[in-house]
mmCIF file of C-alpha atoms in Angstrom:
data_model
loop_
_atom_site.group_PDB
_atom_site.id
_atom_site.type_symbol
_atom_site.label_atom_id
_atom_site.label_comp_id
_atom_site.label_asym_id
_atom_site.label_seq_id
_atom_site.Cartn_x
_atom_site.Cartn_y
_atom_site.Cartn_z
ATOM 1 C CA UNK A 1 -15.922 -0.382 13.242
ATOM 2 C CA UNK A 2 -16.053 -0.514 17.052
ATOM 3 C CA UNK A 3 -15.700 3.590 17.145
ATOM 4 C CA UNK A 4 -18.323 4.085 14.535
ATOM 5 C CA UNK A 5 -20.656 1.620 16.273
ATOM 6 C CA UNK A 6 -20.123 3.974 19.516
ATOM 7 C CA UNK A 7 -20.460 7.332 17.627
ATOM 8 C CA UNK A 8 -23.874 5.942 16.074
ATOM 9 C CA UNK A 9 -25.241 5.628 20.060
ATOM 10 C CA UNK A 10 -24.756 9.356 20.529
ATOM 11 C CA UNK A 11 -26.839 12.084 19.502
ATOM 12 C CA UNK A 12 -24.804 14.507 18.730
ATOM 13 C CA UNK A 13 -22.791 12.999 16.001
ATOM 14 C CA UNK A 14 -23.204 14.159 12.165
ATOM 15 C CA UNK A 15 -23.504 11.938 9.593
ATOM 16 C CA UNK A 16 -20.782 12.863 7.608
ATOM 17 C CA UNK A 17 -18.282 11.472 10.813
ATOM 18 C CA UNK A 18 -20.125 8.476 10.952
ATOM 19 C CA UNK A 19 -20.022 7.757 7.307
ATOM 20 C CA UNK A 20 -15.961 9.134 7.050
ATOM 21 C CA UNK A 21 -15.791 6.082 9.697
ATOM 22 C CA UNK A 22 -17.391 3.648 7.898
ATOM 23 C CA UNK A 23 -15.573 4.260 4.889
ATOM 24 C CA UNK A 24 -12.086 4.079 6.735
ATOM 25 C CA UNK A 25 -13.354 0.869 8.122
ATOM 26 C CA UNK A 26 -14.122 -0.856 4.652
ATOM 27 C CA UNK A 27 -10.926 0.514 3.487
ATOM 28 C CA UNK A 28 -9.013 -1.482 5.802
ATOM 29 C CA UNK A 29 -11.148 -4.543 5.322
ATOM 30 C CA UNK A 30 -10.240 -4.374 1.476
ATOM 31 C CA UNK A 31 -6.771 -4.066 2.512
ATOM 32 C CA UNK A 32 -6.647 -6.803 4.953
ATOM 33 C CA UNK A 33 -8.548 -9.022 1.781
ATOM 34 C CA UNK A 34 -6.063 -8.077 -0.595
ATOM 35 C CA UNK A 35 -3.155 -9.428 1.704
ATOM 36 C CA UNK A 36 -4.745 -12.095 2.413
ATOM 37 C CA UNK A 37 -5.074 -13.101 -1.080
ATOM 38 C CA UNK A 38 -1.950 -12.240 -2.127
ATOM 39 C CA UNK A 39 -0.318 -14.201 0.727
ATOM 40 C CA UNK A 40 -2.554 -17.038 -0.017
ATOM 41 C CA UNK A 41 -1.256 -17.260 -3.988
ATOM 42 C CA UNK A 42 2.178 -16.840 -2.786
ATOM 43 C CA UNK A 43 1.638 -19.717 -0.272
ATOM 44 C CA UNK A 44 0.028 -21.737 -3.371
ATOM 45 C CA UNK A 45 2.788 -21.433 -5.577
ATOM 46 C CA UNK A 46 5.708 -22.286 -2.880
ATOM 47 C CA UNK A 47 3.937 -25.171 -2.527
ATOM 48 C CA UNK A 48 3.052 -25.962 -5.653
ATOM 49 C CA UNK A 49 -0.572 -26.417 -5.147
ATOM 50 C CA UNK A 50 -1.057 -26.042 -8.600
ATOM 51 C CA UNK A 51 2.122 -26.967 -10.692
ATOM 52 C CA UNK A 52 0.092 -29.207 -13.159
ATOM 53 C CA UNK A 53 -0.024 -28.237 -16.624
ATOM 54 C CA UNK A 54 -2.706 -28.294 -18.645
ATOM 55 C CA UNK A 55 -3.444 -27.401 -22.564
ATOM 56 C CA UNK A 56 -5.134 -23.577 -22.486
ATOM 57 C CA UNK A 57 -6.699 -21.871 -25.557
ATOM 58 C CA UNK A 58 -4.886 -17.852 -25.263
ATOM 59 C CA UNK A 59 -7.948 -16.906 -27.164
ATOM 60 C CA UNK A 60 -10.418 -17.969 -24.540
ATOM 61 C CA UNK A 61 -7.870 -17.184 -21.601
ATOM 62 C CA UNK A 62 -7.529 -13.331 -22.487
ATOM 63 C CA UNK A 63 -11.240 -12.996 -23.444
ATOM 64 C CA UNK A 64 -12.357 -14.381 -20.268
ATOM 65 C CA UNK A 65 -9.791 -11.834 -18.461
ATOM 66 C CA UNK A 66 -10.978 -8.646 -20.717
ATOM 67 C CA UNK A 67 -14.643 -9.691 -20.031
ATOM 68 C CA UNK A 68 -13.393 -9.860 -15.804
ATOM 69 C CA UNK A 69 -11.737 -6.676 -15.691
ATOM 70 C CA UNK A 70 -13.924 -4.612 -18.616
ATOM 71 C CA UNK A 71 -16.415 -3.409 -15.588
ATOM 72 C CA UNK A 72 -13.579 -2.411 -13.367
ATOM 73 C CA UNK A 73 -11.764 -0.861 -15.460
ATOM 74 C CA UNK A 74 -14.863 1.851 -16.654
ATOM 75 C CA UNK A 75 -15.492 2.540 -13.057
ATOM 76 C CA UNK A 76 -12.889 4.054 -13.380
ATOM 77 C CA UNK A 77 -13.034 5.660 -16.487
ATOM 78 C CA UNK A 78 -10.368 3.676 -18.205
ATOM 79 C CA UNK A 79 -10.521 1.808 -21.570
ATOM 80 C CA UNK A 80 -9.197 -1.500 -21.205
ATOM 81 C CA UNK A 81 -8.476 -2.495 -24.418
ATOM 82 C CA UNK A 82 -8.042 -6.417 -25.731
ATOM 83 C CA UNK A 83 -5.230 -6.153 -28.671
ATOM 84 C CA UNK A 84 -4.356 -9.583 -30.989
ATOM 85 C CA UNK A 85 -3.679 -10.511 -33.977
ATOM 86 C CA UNK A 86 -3.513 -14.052 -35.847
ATOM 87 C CA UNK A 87 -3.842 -17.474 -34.547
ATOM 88 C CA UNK A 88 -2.998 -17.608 -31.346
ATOM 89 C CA UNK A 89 -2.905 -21.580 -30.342
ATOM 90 C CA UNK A 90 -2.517 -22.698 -26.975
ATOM 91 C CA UNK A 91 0.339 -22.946 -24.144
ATOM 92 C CA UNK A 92 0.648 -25.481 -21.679
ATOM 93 C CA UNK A 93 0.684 -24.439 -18.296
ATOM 94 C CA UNK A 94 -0.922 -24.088 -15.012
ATOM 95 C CA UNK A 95 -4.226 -22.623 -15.531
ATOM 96 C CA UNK A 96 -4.157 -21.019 -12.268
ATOM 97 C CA UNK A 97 -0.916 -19.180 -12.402
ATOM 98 C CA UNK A 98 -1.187 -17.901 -15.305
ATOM 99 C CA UNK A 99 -4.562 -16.238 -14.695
ATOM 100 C CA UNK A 100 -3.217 -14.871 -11.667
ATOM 101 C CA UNK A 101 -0.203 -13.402 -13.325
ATOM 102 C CA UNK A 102 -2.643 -11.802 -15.754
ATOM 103 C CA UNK A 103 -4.819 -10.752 -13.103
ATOM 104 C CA UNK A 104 -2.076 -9.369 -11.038
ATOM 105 C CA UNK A 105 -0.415 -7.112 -13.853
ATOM 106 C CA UNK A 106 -4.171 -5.925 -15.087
ATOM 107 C CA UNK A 107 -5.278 -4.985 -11.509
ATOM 108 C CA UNK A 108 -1.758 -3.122 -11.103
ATOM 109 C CA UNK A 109 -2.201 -1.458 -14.307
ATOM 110 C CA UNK A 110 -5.913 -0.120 -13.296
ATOM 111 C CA UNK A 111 -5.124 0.529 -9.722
ATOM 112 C CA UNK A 112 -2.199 3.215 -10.686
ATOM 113 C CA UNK A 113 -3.510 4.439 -14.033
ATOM 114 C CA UNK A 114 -6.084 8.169 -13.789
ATOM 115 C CA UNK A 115 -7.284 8.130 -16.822
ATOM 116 C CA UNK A 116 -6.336 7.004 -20.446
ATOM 117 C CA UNK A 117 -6.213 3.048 -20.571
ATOM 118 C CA UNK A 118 -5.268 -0.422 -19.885
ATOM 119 C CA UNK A 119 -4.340 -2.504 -22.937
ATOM 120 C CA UNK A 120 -3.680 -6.575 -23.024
ATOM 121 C CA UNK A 121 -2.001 -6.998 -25.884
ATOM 122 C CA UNK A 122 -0.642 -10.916 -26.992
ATOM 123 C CA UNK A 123 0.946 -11.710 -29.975
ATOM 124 C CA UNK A 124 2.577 -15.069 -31.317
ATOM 125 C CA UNK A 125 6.277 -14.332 -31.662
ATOM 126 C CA UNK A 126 8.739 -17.035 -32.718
ATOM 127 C CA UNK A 127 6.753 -19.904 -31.978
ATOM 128 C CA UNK A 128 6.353 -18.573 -28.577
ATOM 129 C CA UNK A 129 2.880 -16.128 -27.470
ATOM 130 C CA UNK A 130 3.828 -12.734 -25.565
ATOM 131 C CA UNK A 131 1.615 -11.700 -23.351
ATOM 132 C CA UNK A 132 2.548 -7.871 -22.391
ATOM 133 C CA UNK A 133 -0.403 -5.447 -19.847
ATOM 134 C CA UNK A 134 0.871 -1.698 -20.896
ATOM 135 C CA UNK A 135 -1.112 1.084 -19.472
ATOM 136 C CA UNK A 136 -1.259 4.940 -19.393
ATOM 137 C CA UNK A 137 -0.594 5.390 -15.563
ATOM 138 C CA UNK A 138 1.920 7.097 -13.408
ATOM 139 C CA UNK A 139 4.897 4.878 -14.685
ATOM 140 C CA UNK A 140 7.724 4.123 -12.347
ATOM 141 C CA UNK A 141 10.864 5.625 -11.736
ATOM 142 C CA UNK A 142 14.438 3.786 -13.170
ATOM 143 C CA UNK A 143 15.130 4.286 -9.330
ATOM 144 C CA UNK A 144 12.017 1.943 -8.433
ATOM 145 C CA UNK A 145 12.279 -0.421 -11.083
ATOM 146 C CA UNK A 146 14.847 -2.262 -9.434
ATOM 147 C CA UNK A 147 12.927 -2.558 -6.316
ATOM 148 C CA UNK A 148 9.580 -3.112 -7.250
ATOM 149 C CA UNK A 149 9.684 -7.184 -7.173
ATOM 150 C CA UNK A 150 11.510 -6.986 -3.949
ATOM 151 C CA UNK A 151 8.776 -7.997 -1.272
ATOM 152 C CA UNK A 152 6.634 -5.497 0.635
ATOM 153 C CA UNK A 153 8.204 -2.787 -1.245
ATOM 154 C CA UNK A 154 6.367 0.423 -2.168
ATOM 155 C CA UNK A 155 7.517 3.274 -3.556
ATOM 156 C CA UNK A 156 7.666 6.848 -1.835
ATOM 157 C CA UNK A 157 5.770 8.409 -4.850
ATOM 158 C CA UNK A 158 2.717 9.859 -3.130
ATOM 159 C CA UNK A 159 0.532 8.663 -6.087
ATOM 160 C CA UNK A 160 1.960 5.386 -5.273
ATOM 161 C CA UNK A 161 0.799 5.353 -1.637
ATOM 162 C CA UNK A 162 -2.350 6.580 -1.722
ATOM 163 C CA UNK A 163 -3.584 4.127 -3.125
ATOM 164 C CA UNK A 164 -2.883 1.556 0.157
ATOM 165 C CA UNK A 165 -1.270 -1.213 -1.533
ATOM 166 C CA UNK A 166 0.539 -3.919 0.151
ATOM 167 C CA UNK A 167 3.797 -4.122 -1.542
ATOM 168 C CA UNK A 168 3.319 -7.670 -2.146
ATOM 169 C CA UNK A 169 1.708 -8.274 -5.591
ATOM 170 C CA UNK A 170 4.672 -7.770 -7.967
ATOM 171 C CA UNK A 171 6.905 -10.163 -5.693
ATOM 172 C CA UNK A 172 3.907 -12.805 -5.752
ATOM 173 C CA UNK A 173 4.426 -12.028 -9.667
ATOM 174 C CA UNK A 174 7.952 -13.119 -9.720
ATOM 175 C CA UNK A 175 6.768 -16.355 -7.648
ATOM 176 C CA UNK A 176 4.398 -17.027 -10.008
ATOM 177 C CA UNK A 177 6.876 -16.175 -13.281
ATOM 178 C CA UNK A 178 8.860 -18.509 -12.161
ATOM 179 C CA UNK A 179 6.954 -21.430 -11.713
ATOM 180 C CA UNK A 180 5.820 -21.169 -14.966
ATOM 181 C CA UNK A 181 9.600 -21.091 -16.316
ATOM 182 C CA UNK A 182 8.973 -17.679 -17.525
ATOM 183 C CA UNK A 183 10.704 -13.801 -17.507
ATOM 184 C CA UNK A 184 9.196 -10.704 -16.559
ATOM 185 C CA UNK A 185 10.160 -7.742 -18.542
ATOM 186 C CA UNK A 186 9.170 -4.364 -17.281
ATOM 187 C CA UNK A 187 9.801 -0.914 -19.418
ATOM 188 C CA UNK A 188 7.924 2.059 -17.812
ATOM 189 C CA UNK A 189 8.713 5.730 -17.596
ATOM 190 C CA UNK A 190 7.718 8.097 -15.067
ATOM 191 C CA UNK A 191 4.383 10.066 -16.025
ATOM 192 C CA UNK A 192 4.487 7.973 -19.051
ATOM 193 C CA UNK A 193 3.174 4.478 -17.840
ATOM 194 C CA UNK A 194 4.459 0.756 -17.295
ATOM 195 C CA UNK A 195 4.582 -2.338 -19.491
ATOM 196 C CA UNK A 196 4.645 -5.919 -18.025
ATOM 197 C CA UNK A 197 4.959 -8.427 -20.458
ATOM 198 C CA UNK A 198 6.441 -12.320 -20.492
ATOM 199 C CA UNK A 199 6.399 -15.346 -23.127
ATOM 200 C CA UNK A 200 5.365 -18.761 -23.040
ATOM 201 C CA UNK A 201 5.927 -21.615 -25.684
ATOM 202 C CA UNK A 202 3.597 -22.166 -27.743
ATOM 203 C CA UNK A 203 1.913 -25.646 -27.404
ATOM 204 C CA UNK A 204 3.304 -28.001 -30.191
ATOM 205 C CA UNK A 205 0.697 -29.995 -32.485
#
């Protein structure tokens, strides 16, 4: 910011420099934000700022997510698609990591999928609901999939990179996982997509 507030002070400067500046500079703001955020929800949960359970309705939950994410997602281009079917009920669990969970598999899933779409999909399944985010993006390698959760870990794909990620958010996803006494399964293919999904009891009446 403190170049492009010098280049702006000389006259000989096009415009296209100074705004190539300015958009490198928000870039790294964004980045720094993102960090930040993701450090913060890792700090939460080891912690446990917000282990208290609480009854949620999955019905509201994922509505309030697909309504969240719907702009985002057509920004981009991207269909982000709301799948269920049945009764759904409620789970009991803390509000806030599950959201994030959500919210970190859905951003994920938009971030590194071009075109096609982004589909929650939650079912009831044994008396427990399944909550899986599959999407039509690059996919990851069997090579990667091991690594993924590790922290700060990106993958050498190009694709992967450009896209200036901090190689936090799947291990904050494990964090989270965990505190809620929860799995995460991952299938994905190369050029084929990625499917994050995990299960929670459902609530008892």
């Amino acid at each position: 910011i403190s170049n492009t507030q010098l280049m702006f002070e000389r006259d000989n400067i096009h415009d296209d420099i100074l705004k190539a500046g300015l958009e490198t500079a928000h870039e790294q703001v964004v980045f720094l934000a993102k960090m930040v955020n993701d450090l913060s929800t890792l700090s939460r949960a080891e912690r446990g700022v917000a282990d208290a359970s609480e009854i949620i309705d999955v019905k509201e939950l994922i509505e309030g997510l697909h309504k969240e994410y719907s702009p985002e997602a057509e920004k981009k281009g991207l269909h982000f698609n709301l799948d269920s079917k049945g009764i759904l009920g409620t789970v009991s669990a803390s509000r806030l990591y599950l959201h994030e969970l959500l919210q970190n598999f859905i951003t994920n899933s938009i971030k590194y999928t071009k075109e096609g779409s982004v589909t929650l999909h939650v079912a009831v399944l044994e008396e427990a609901v399944v909550f899986t985010v599959k999407d039509t993006g690059i996919g990851i390698s069997k090579s990667d999939q091991v690594k993924v959760f590790n922290k700060f870990y990106r993958s050498e794909d190009y694709r992967t990179r450009e896209t200036g990620g901090t190689g936090l958010g799947l291990y904050v996803a494990t964090k989270l996982a965990k505190k809620l006494g929860c799995q995460i399964s991952l299938e994905s293919r190369l050029n084929h997509g990625s499917s994050f999904s995990f299960s929670l009891p459902v609530t008892k009446k």
